[in-house]
Amino acid sequence: MYLETPLIRHQSERLPPEAEVWLKMECDQPVGSFKIRGIGRLCRLAAEGGADSLVSSSGGNAGLAVAYAARVLGVRCRVVVPQSTAPLMRERIRALGAEVQVQGAAWDEADAHARQLCARPEDAYIPPFDHPEIWRGHAPLIHECASVGPRPDGVVVAVGGGGLMCGVLAGMHQVGWRDVPLYAVETNGAASLRAAIEHGAPVTLPAIESIAITLGARRVADEAFAWTRRHRVESLVVTDRQAVAACVDFADEARRLVEPACGAALAAVYEGLVPVRRALVVVCGGAGVTLQMLDRWRQEWA
């Protein structure tokens, strides 16, 4: 269901001459983001186990991945989204044949409703990030990088619920990058991993107050926090303004549209927050963006 995406050397005027930044272009996946890797794996396993209906909760990108997987597998799909999910994403999910329900102000409320919809044994609940099979599905993207590119001095990922982070770290250990630090990037107002690190355990944020709504998990996965105890994970936080500016510059230089959630990871290298010479950045993508939206964000934030 997913593609082996390109790994490219980034040429950007915002980078110092000595910087060597490599981009794993997950924005080129069929659904526009890395989500199809792990979620596609979990959906396939559910269908092989007898499920004829997939039920998911999502701020947008995970739901789109479930809907895509359901169409490929030929099963029913229902996606519950919070009120914060943009109409664009709701329509893109529906266009793949899924039923979309809107429930709650934030993702965790939508998630509670999605779980209630799984009333039959044949209804498979597909979480957006917190499942071992999802992490296993994300890990191969690091294998792909290791097979064609140089060994990085640091890996940069955006963190919402932590599913990508868990998969990337698993992949890093599998290919022998155990000593390579991971730079986990969040935006102000959506920094649930930073809050967990500061408190010594996962905590629930009172609200998501960031334009990067696809980073909108108020509580990071327990496994993501656990990784901070067994691998060097550096927590970085950028502003919404920095994330949007990175999206604009990336569109100009790489000719790709990405969401502010992905812009957060790019902003970390553009702003000089990643103190290594050779960095690998997972360009996680995001389907919830158009030229018009990017221009509006630029006017409002950048």
mmCIF file of C-alpha atoms in Angstrom:
data_model
loop_
_atom_site.group_PDB
_atom_site.id
_atom_site.type_symbol
_atom_site.label_atom_id
_atom_site.label_comp_id
_atom_site.label_asym_id
_atom_site.label_seq_id
_atom_site.Cartn_x
_atom_site.Cartn_y
_atom_site.Cartn_z
ATOM 1 C CA MET A 1 0.000 0.000 0.000
ATOM 2 C CA TYR A 2 2.916 2.339 0.573
ATOM 3 C CA LEU A 3 5.785 3.499 -1.607
ATOM 4 C CA GLU A 4 9.515 3.388 -0.970
ATOM 5 C CA THR A 5 9.909 7.150 -1.000
ATOM 6 C CA PRO A 6 12.961 9.097 -2.213
ATOM 7 C CA LEU A 7 15.819 10.160 0.020
ATOM 8 C CA ILE A 8 17.216 13.425 -1.308
ATOM 9 C CA ARG A 9 19.914 15.922 -0.340
ATOM 10 C CA HIS A 10 18.210 19.190 0.566
ATOM 11 C CA GLN A 11 19.395 22.323 -1.204
ATOM 12 C CA SER A 12 18.133 25.329 0.746
ATOM 13 C CA GLU A 13 19.227 28.917 1.144
ATOM 14 C CA ARG A 14 18.168 28.664 4.786
ATOM 15 C CA LEU A 15 20.887 26.124 5.549
ATOM 16 C CA PRO A 16 24.517 26.998 6.231
ATOM 17 C CA PRO A 17 26.983 25.833 3.553
ATOM 18 C CA GLU A 18 28.496 23.172 5.801
ATOM 19 C CA ALA A 19 25.125 21.580 6.611
ATOM 20 C CA GLU A 20 24.230 18.257 5.021
ATOM 21 C CA VAL A 21 20.505 17.670 5.324
ATOM 22 C CA TRP A 22 18.838 14.590 3.886
ATOM 23 C CA LEU A 23 15.073 14.422 3.416
ATOM 24 C CA LYS A 24 12.999 11.236 3.547
ATOM 25 C CA MET A 25 10.103 12.317 1.345
ATOM 26 C CA GLU A 26 7.116 10.701 3.026
ATOM 27 C CA CYS A 27 5.005 13.509 1.590
ATOM 28 C CA ASP A 28 5.165 11.499 -1.652
ATOM 29 C CA GLN A 29 3.124 8.605 -0.245
ATOM 30 C CA PRO A 30 -0.244 7.885 -1.989
ATOM 31 C CA VAL A 31 -2.136 9.540 0.890
ATOM 32 C CA GLY A 32 0.374 12.354 1.296
ATOM 33 C CA SER A 33 1.954 11.202 4.551
ATOM 34 C CA PHE A 34 3.892 8.446 6.298
ATOM 35 C CA LYS A 35 0.695 7.235 7.974
ATOM 36 C CA ILE A 36 -0.049 4.656 5.289
ATOM 37 C CA ARG A 37 3.001 2.617 6.303
ATOM 38 C CA GLY A 38 1.976 1.585 9.804
ATOM 39 C CA ILE A 39 -1.749 2.078 9.475
ATOM 40 C CA GLY A 40 -1.823 0.164 6.214
ATOM 41 C CA ARG A 41 -0.049 -2.706 7.937
ATOM 42 C CA LEU A 42 -2.517 -2.772 10.842
ATOM 43 C CA CYS A 43 -5.517 -2.566 8.501
ATOM 44 C CA ARG A 44 -4.209 -5.461 6.408
ATOM 45 C CA LEU A 45 -3.677 -7.589 9.494
ATOM 46 C CA ALA A 46 -7.188 -6.776 10.715
ATOM 47 C CA ALA A 47 -8.736 -7.787 7.386
ATOM 48 C CA GLU A 48 -6.707 -10.992 7.317
ATOM 49 C CA GLY A 49 -8.061 -11.708 10.795
ATOM 50 C CA GLY A 50 -11.676 -11.493 9.631
ATOM 51 C CA ALA A 51 -12.575 -7.818 9.987
ATOM 52 C CA ASP A 52 -15.033 -6.501 7.412
ATOM 53 C CA SER A 53 -15.240 -2.999 8.903
ATOM 54 C CA LEU A 54 -12.482 -0.614 9.975
ATOM 55 C CA VAL A 55 -13.197 2.111 12.536
ATOM 56 C CA SER A 56 -10.723 4.882 13.233
ATOM 57 C CA SER A 57 -10.361 8.221 14.957
ATOM 58 C CA SER A 58 -8.207 10.900 13.437
ATOM 59 C CA GLY A 59 -7.358 14.553 13.141
ATOM 60 C CA GLY A 60 -7.088 13.922 9.407
ATOM 61 C CA ASN A 61 -4.063 12.088 8.013
ATOM 62 C CA ALA A 62 -4.561 8.819 9.898
ATOM 63 C CA GLY A 63 -8.198 8.707 8.847
ATOM 64 C CA LEU A 64 -7.215 9.243 5.234
ATOM 65 C CA ALA A 65 -4.752 6.349 5.491
ATOM 66 C CA VAL A 66 -7.414 4.049 6.982
ATOM 67 C CA ALA A 67 -9.893 5.035 4.267
ATOM 68 C CA TYR A 68 -7.305 4.346 1.566
ATOM 69 C CA ALA A 69 -6.397 0.993 3.079
ATOM 70 C CA ALA A 70 -10.066 0.032 3.414
ATOM 71 C CA ARG A 71 -10.658 0.775 -0.253
ATOM 72 C CA VAL A 72 -7.658 -1.362 -1.258
ATOM 73 C CA LEU A 73 -8.814 -4.185 1.022
ATOM 74 C CA GLY A 74 -12.476 -3.926 0.011
ATOM 75 C CA VAL A 75 -13.910 -3.414 3.488
ATOM 76 C CA ARG A 76 -16.176 -0.832 5.107
ATOM 77 C CA CYS A 77 -14.596 2.191 6.811
ATOM 78 C CA ARG A 78 -15.820 4.698 9.393
ATOM 79 C CA VAL A 79 -13.643 7.593 10.537
ATOM 80 C CA VAL A 80 -14.495 9.805 13.510
ATOM 81 C CA VAL A 81 -12.870 13.241 13.426
ATOM 82 C CA PRO A 82 -12.982 16.132 15.913
ATOM 83 C CA GLN A 83 -14.515 19.494 15.087
ATOM 84 C CA SER A 84 -11.006 20.882 14.526
ATOM 85 C CA THR A 85 -10.517 18.713 11.423
ATOM 86 C CA ALA A 86 -10.761 20.928 8.353
ATOM 87 C CA PRO A 87 -13.590 20.388 5.832
ATOM 88 C CA LEU A 88 -10.936 19.654 3.209
ATOM 89 C CA MET A 89 -9.766 16.563 5.075
ATOM 90 C CA ARG A 90 -13.290 15.396 5.804
ATOM 91 C CA GLU A 91 -14.089 15.529 2.093
ATOM 92 C CA ARG A 92 -10.881 13.771 1.098
ATOM 93 C CA ILE A 93 -11.674 10.936 3.488
ATOM 94 C CA ARG A 94 -15.231 10.682 2.147
ATOM 95 C CA ALA A 95 -13.926 10.687 -1.424
ATOM 96 C CA LEU A 96 -12.216 7.362 -0.666
ATOM 97 C CA GLY A 97 -15.555 5.833 0.273
ATOM 98 C CA ALA A 98 -15.392 6.156 4.052
ATOM 99 C CA GLU A 99 -18.182 7.326 6.326
ATOM 100 C CA VAL A 100 -17.088 10.415 8.302
ATOM 101 C CA GLN A 101 -18.531 11.342 11.689
ATOM 102 C CA VAL A 102 -17.671 14.512 13.623
ATOM 103 C CA GLN A 103 -17.479 14.140 17.378
ATOM 104 C CA GLY A 104 -15.923 16.345 20.072
ATOM 105 C CA ALA A 105 -13.651 19.351 20.139
ATOM 106 C CA ALA A 106 -10.394 17.372 20.195
ATOM 107 C CA TRP A 107 -9.056 14.038 18.984
ATOM 108 C CA ASP A 108 -9.400 12.189 22.296
ATOM 109 C CA GLU A 109 -13.161 12.827 22.307
ATOM 110 C CA ALA A 110 -13.425 11.560 18.739
ATOM 111 C CA ASP A 111 -11.381 8.528 19.725
ATOM 112 C CA ALA A 112 -13.722 7.625 22.589
ATOM 113 C CA HIS A 113 -16.665 7.671 20.190
ATOM 114 C CA ALA A 114 -14.813 5.560 17.602
ATOM 115 C CA ARG A 115 -14.172 2.859 20.168
ATOM 116 C CA GLN A 116 -17.893 2.769 21.001
ATOM 117 C CA LEU A 117 -18.711 2.141 17.335
ATOM 118 C CA CYS A 118 -16.887 -1.192 17.409
ATOM 119 C CA ALA A 119 -19.922 -3.215 18.453
ATOM 120 C CA ARG A 120 -19.275 -6.421 16.476
ATOM 121 C CA PRO A 121 -16.341 -8.841 16.427
ATOM 122 C CA GLU A 122 -15.903 -7.953 12.751
ATOM 123 C CA ASP A 123 -15.408 -4.243 13.572
ATOM 124 C CA ALA A 124 -11.686 -3.523 13.881
ATOM 125 C CA TYR A 125 -10.604 -0.424 15.796
ATOM 126 C CA ILE A 126 -7.614 1.221 14.094
ATOM 127 C CA PRO A 127 -5.842 3.761 16.331
ATOM 128 C CA PRO A 128 -3.985 6.616 14.647
ATOM 129 C CA PHE A 129 -0.617 6.068 16.340
ATOM 130 C CA ASP A 130 -0.621 3.953 19.508
ATOM 131 C CA HIS A 131 -0.180 0.328 18.424
ATOM 132 C CA PRO A 132 2.906 -1.944 18.062
ATOM 133 C CA GLU A 133 1.952 -3.003 14.526
ATOM 134 C CA ILE A 134 1.786 0.637 13.469
ATOM 135 C CA TRP A 135 5.274 1.208 14.838
ATOM 136 C CA ARG A 136 6.520 -1.905 13.048
ATOM 137 C CA GLY A 137 5.014 -0.575 9.843
ATOM 138 C CA HIS A 138 6.822 2.746 10.153
ATOM 139 C CA ALA A 139 10.242 1.246 10.934
ATOM 140 C CA PRO A 140 11.138 0.241 7.328
ATOM 141 C CA LEU A 141 11.479 3.879 6.310
ATOM 142 C CA ILE A 142 14.738 3.921 8.273
ATOM 143 C CA HIS A 143 15.885 0.701 6.579
ATOM 144 C CA GLU A 144 15.279 2.423 3.238
ATOM 145 C CA CYS A 145 17.393 5.396 4.313
ATOM 146 C CA ALA A 146 20.219 3.192 5.570
ATOM 147 C CA SER A 147 20.304 1.221 2.316
ATOM 148 C CA VAL A 148 20.822 4.221 0.020
ATOM 149 C CA GLY A 149 22.085 7.132 2.099
ATOM 150 C CA PRO A 150 24.849 8.049 4.529
ATOM 151 C CA ARG A 151 24.714 7.453 8.264
ATOM 152 C CA PRO A 152 23.294 10.620 9.857
ATOM 153 C CA ASP A 153 24.568 12.448 12.919
ATOM 154 C CA GLY A 154 20.961 12.997 14.009
ATOM 155 C CA VAL A 155 17.428 12.119 12.936
ATOM 156 C CA VAL A 156 14.661 14.728 13.049
ATOM 157 C CA VAL A 157 10.958 13.861 13.346
ATOM 158 C CA ALA A 158 7.800 15.767 14.196
ATOM 159 C CA VAL A 159 5.898 14.325 17.152
ATOM 160 C CA GLY A 160 2.151 14.307 17.691
ATOM 161 C CA GLY A 161 0.984 11.145 19.406
ATOM 162 C CA GLY A 162 4.379 9.545 18.918
ATOM 163 C CA GLY A 163 3.661 6.764 16.427
ATOM 164 C CA LEU A 164 6.218 7.956 13.892
ATOM 165 C CA MET A 165 8.767 8.505 16.642
ATOM 166 C CA CYS A 166 8.303 4.947 17.946
ATOM 167 C CA GLY A 167 8.649 3.437 14.486
ATOM 168 C CA VAL A 168 11.662 5.539 13.549
ATOM 169 C CA LEU A 169 13.484 4.665 16.766
ATOM 170 C CA ALA A 170 12.722 0.977 16.298
ATOM 171 C CA GLY A 171 14.124 1.188 12.781
ATOM 172 C CA MET A 172 17.213 3.057 13.994
ATOM 173 C CA HIS A 173 17.989 0.272 16.462
ATOM 174 C CA GLN A 174 17.410 -2.363 13.800
ATOM 175 C CA VAL A 175 19.972 -0.815 11.430
ATOM 176 C CA GLY A 176 22.565 -0.131 14.132
ATOM 177 C CA TRP A 177 21.969 3.584 14.692
ATOM 178 C CA ARG A 178 21.627 3.164 18.458
ATOM 179 C CA ASP A 179 24.026 6.022 19.187
ATOM 180 C CA VAL A 180 22.390 8.492 16.769
ATOM 181 C CA PRO A 181 20.282 11.056 18.648
ATOM 182 C CA LEU A 182 16.661 11.634 17.731
ATOM 183 C CA TYR A 183 15.424 15.222 17.649
ATOM 184 C CA ALA A 184 11.719 15.168 18.478
ATOM 185 C CA VAL A 185 10.031 18.373 17.326
ATOM 186 C CA GLU A 186 6.704 19.778 18.494
ATOM 187 C CA THR A 187 4.979 23.144 18.307
ATOM 188 C CA ASN A 188 4.076 25.394 21.196
ATOM 189 C CA GLY A 189 0.569 24.476 22.263
ATOM 190 C CA ALA A 190 0.862 20.854 21.134
ATOM 191 C CA ALA A 191 3.980 19.720 23.018
ATOM 192 C CA SER A 192 2.725 16.626 24.826
ATOM 193 C CA LEU A 193 6.109 14.859 24.642
ATOM 194 C CA ARG A 194 7.914 17.847 26.154
ATOM 195 C CA ALA A 195 5.302 17.916 28.937
ATOM 196 C CA ALA A 196 5.836 14.212 29.596
ATOM 197 C CA ILE A 197 9.613 14.640 29.782
ATOM 198 C CA GLU A 198 9.279 17.577 32.161
ATOM 199 C CA HIS A 199 6.834 15.701 34.421
ATOM 200 C CA GLY A 200 8.636 12.382 34.290
ATOM 201 C CA ALA A 201 5.573 10.589 32.891
ATOM 202 C CA PRO A 202 2.944 11.139 30.183
ATOM 203 C CA VAL A 203 0.445 13.854 31.067
ATOM 204 C CA THR A 204 -2.658 15.176 29.336
ATOM 205 C CA LEU A 205 -2.505 18.712 27.987
ATOM 206 C CA PRO A 206 -5.565 20.837 28.820
ATOM 207 C CA ALA A 207 -6.041 21.726 25.143
ATOM 208 C CA ILE A 208 -4.300 21.865 21.778
ATOM 209 C CA GLU A 209 -3.446 25.474 20.996
ATOM 210 C CA SER A 210 -1.452 25.286 17.791
ATOM 211 C CA ILE A 211 -2.027 25.642 14.068
ATOM 212 C CA ALA A 212 -0.404 22.207 13.740
ATOM 213 C CA ILE A 213 -3.665 20.415 14.481
ATOM 214 C CA THR A 214 -2.361 17.104 13.144
ATOM 215 C CA LEU A 215 0.051 17.134 16.089
ATOM 216 C CA GLY A 216 -3.064 17.399 18.220
ATOM 217 C CA ALA A 217 -2.723 14.480 20.624
ATOM 218 C CA ARG A 218 -3.109 15.908 24.122
ATOM 219 C CA ARG A 219 -1.226 12.924 25.548
ATOM 220 C CA VAL A 220 1.736 11.258 23.902
ATOM 221 C CA ALA A 221 1.836 7.458 23.658
ATOM 222 C CA ASP A 222 3.358 5.727 26.663
ATOM 223 C CA GLU A 223 5.811 3.949 24.362
ATOM 224 C CA ALA A 224 7.049 7.249 22.940
ATOM 225 C CA PHE A 225 7.855 8.464 26.443
ATOM 226 C CA ALA A 226 9.452 5.099 27.273
ATOM 227 C CA TRP A 227 11.841 5.559 24.339
ATOM 228 C CA THR A 228 13.191 8.715 25.997
ATOM 229 C CA ARG A 229 14.492 6.449 28.789
ATOM 230 C CA ARG A 230 16.368 4.061 26.494
ATOM 231 C CA HIS A 231 17.617 6.288 23.651
ATOM 232 C CA ARG A 232 18.980 9.804 23.426
ATOM 233 C CA VAL A 233 15.929 11.862 22.515
ATOM 234 C CA GLU A 234 16.281 15.648 22.352
ATOM 235 C CA SER A 235 12.993 17.538 22.699
ATOM 236 C CA LEU A 236 12.685 20.631 20.501
ATOM 237 C CA VAL A 237 9.759 23.040 20.390
ATOM 238 C CA VAL A 238 9.144 25.576 17.613
ATOM 239 C CA THR A 239 6.538 28.272 17.211
ATOM 240 C CA ASP A 240 3.587 28.171 14.844
ATOM 241 C CA ARG A 241 5.195 31.058 12.979
ATOM 242 C CA GLN A 242 8.391 29.067 12.458
ATOM 243 C CA ALA A 243 6.469 25.976 11.330
ATOM 244 C CA VAL A 244 4.446 27.944 8.778
ATOM 245 C CA ALA A 245 7.506 29.774 7.484
ATOM 246 C CA ALA A 246 9.182 26.399 6.962
ATOM 247 C CA CYS A 247 6.172 25.160 4.960
ATOM 248 C CA VAL A 248 6.351 28.243 2.727
ATOM 249 C CA ASP A 249 10.088 27.936 2.156
ATOM 250 C CA PHE A 250 9.801 24.206 1.505
ATOM 251 C CA ALA A 251 7.120 24.821 -1.110
ATOM 252 C CA ASP A 252 9.400 27.311 -2.834
ATOM 253 C CA GLU A 253 12.536 25.206 -2.708
ATOM 254 C CA ALA A 254 11.345 21.599 -2.843
ATOM 255 C CA ARG A 255 8.090 22.203 -4.744
ATOM 256 C CA ARG A 256 6.065 20.198 -2.204
ATOM 257 C CA LEU A 257 3.143 21.205 -0.020
ATOM 258 C CA VAL A 258 3.278 20.030 3.598
ATOM 259 C CA GLU A 259 1.280 20.819 6.709
ATOM 260 C CA PRO A 260 2.576 22.863 9.675
ATOM 261 C CA ALA A 261 2.983 19.605 11.615
ATOM 262 C CA CYS A 262 5.618 18.611 9.055
ATOM 263 C CA GLY A 263 6.886 22.174 8.888
ATOM 264 C CA ALA A 264 7.815 21.846 12.548
ATOM 265 C CA ALA A 265 10.524 19.277 11.736
ATOM 266 C CA LEU A 266 11.799 21.372 8.837
ATOM 267 C CA ALA A 267 11.785 24.488 11.018
ATOM 268 C CA ALA A 268 14.091 22.774 13.501
ATOM 269 C CA VAL A 269 16.847 22.528 10.881
ATOM 270 C CA TYR A 270 16.080 25.873 9.232
ATOM 271 C CA GLU A 271 16.293 27.630 12.605
ATOM 272 C CA GLY A 272 19.568 25.951 13.515
ATOM 273 C CA LEU A 273 18.131 24.009 16.450
ATOM 274 C CA VAL A 274 19.655 20.675 15.395
ATOM 275 C CA PRO A 275 23.363 20.852 16.358
ATOM 276 C CA VAL A 276 24.725 18.273 13.926
ATOM 277 C CA ARG A 277 26.321 18.563 10.504
ATOM 278 C CA ARG A 278 24.521 15.684 8.793
ATOM 279 C CA ALA A 279 20.821 15.446 9.623
ATOM 280 C CA LEU A 280 18.121 13.119 8.351
ATOM 281 C CA VAL A 281 14.689 14.751 8.389
ATOM 282 C CA VAL A 282 11.515 12.721 7.943
ATOM 283 C CA VAL A 283 9.292 14.912 5.783
ATOM 284 C CA CYS A 284 6.116 13.405 7.175
ATOM 285 C CA GLY A 285 3.872 15.366 4.782
ATOM 286 C CA GLY A 286 0.178 15.842 5.315
ATOM 287 C CA ALA A 287 -2.773 15.903 2.945
ATOM 288 C CA GLY A 288 -4.622 18.727 4.692
ATOM 289 C CA VAL A 289 -3.050 21.592 2.789
ATOM 290 C CA THR A 290 -3.744 23.501 -0.433
ATOM 291 C CA LEU A 291 -2.065 26.465 -2.094
ATOM 292 C CA GLN A 292 -4.853 28.682 -0.821
ATOM 293 C CA MET A 293 -4.463 27.431 2.737
ATOM 294 C CA LEU A 294 -0.700 27.857 2.634
ATOM 295 C CA ASP A 295 -1.082 31.417 1.381
ATOM 296 C CA ARG A 296 -3.548 32.199 4.165
ATOM 297 C CA TRP A 297 -1.231 30.736 6.780
ATOM 298 C CA ARG A 298 1.636 32.759 5.335
ATOM 299 C CA GLN A 299 -0.344 35.972 5.632
ATOM 300 C CA GLU A 300 -1.487 35.186 9.172
ATOM 301 C CA TRP A 301 1.692 33.671 10.607
ATOM 302 C CA ALA A 302 4.780 34.047 8.448
#
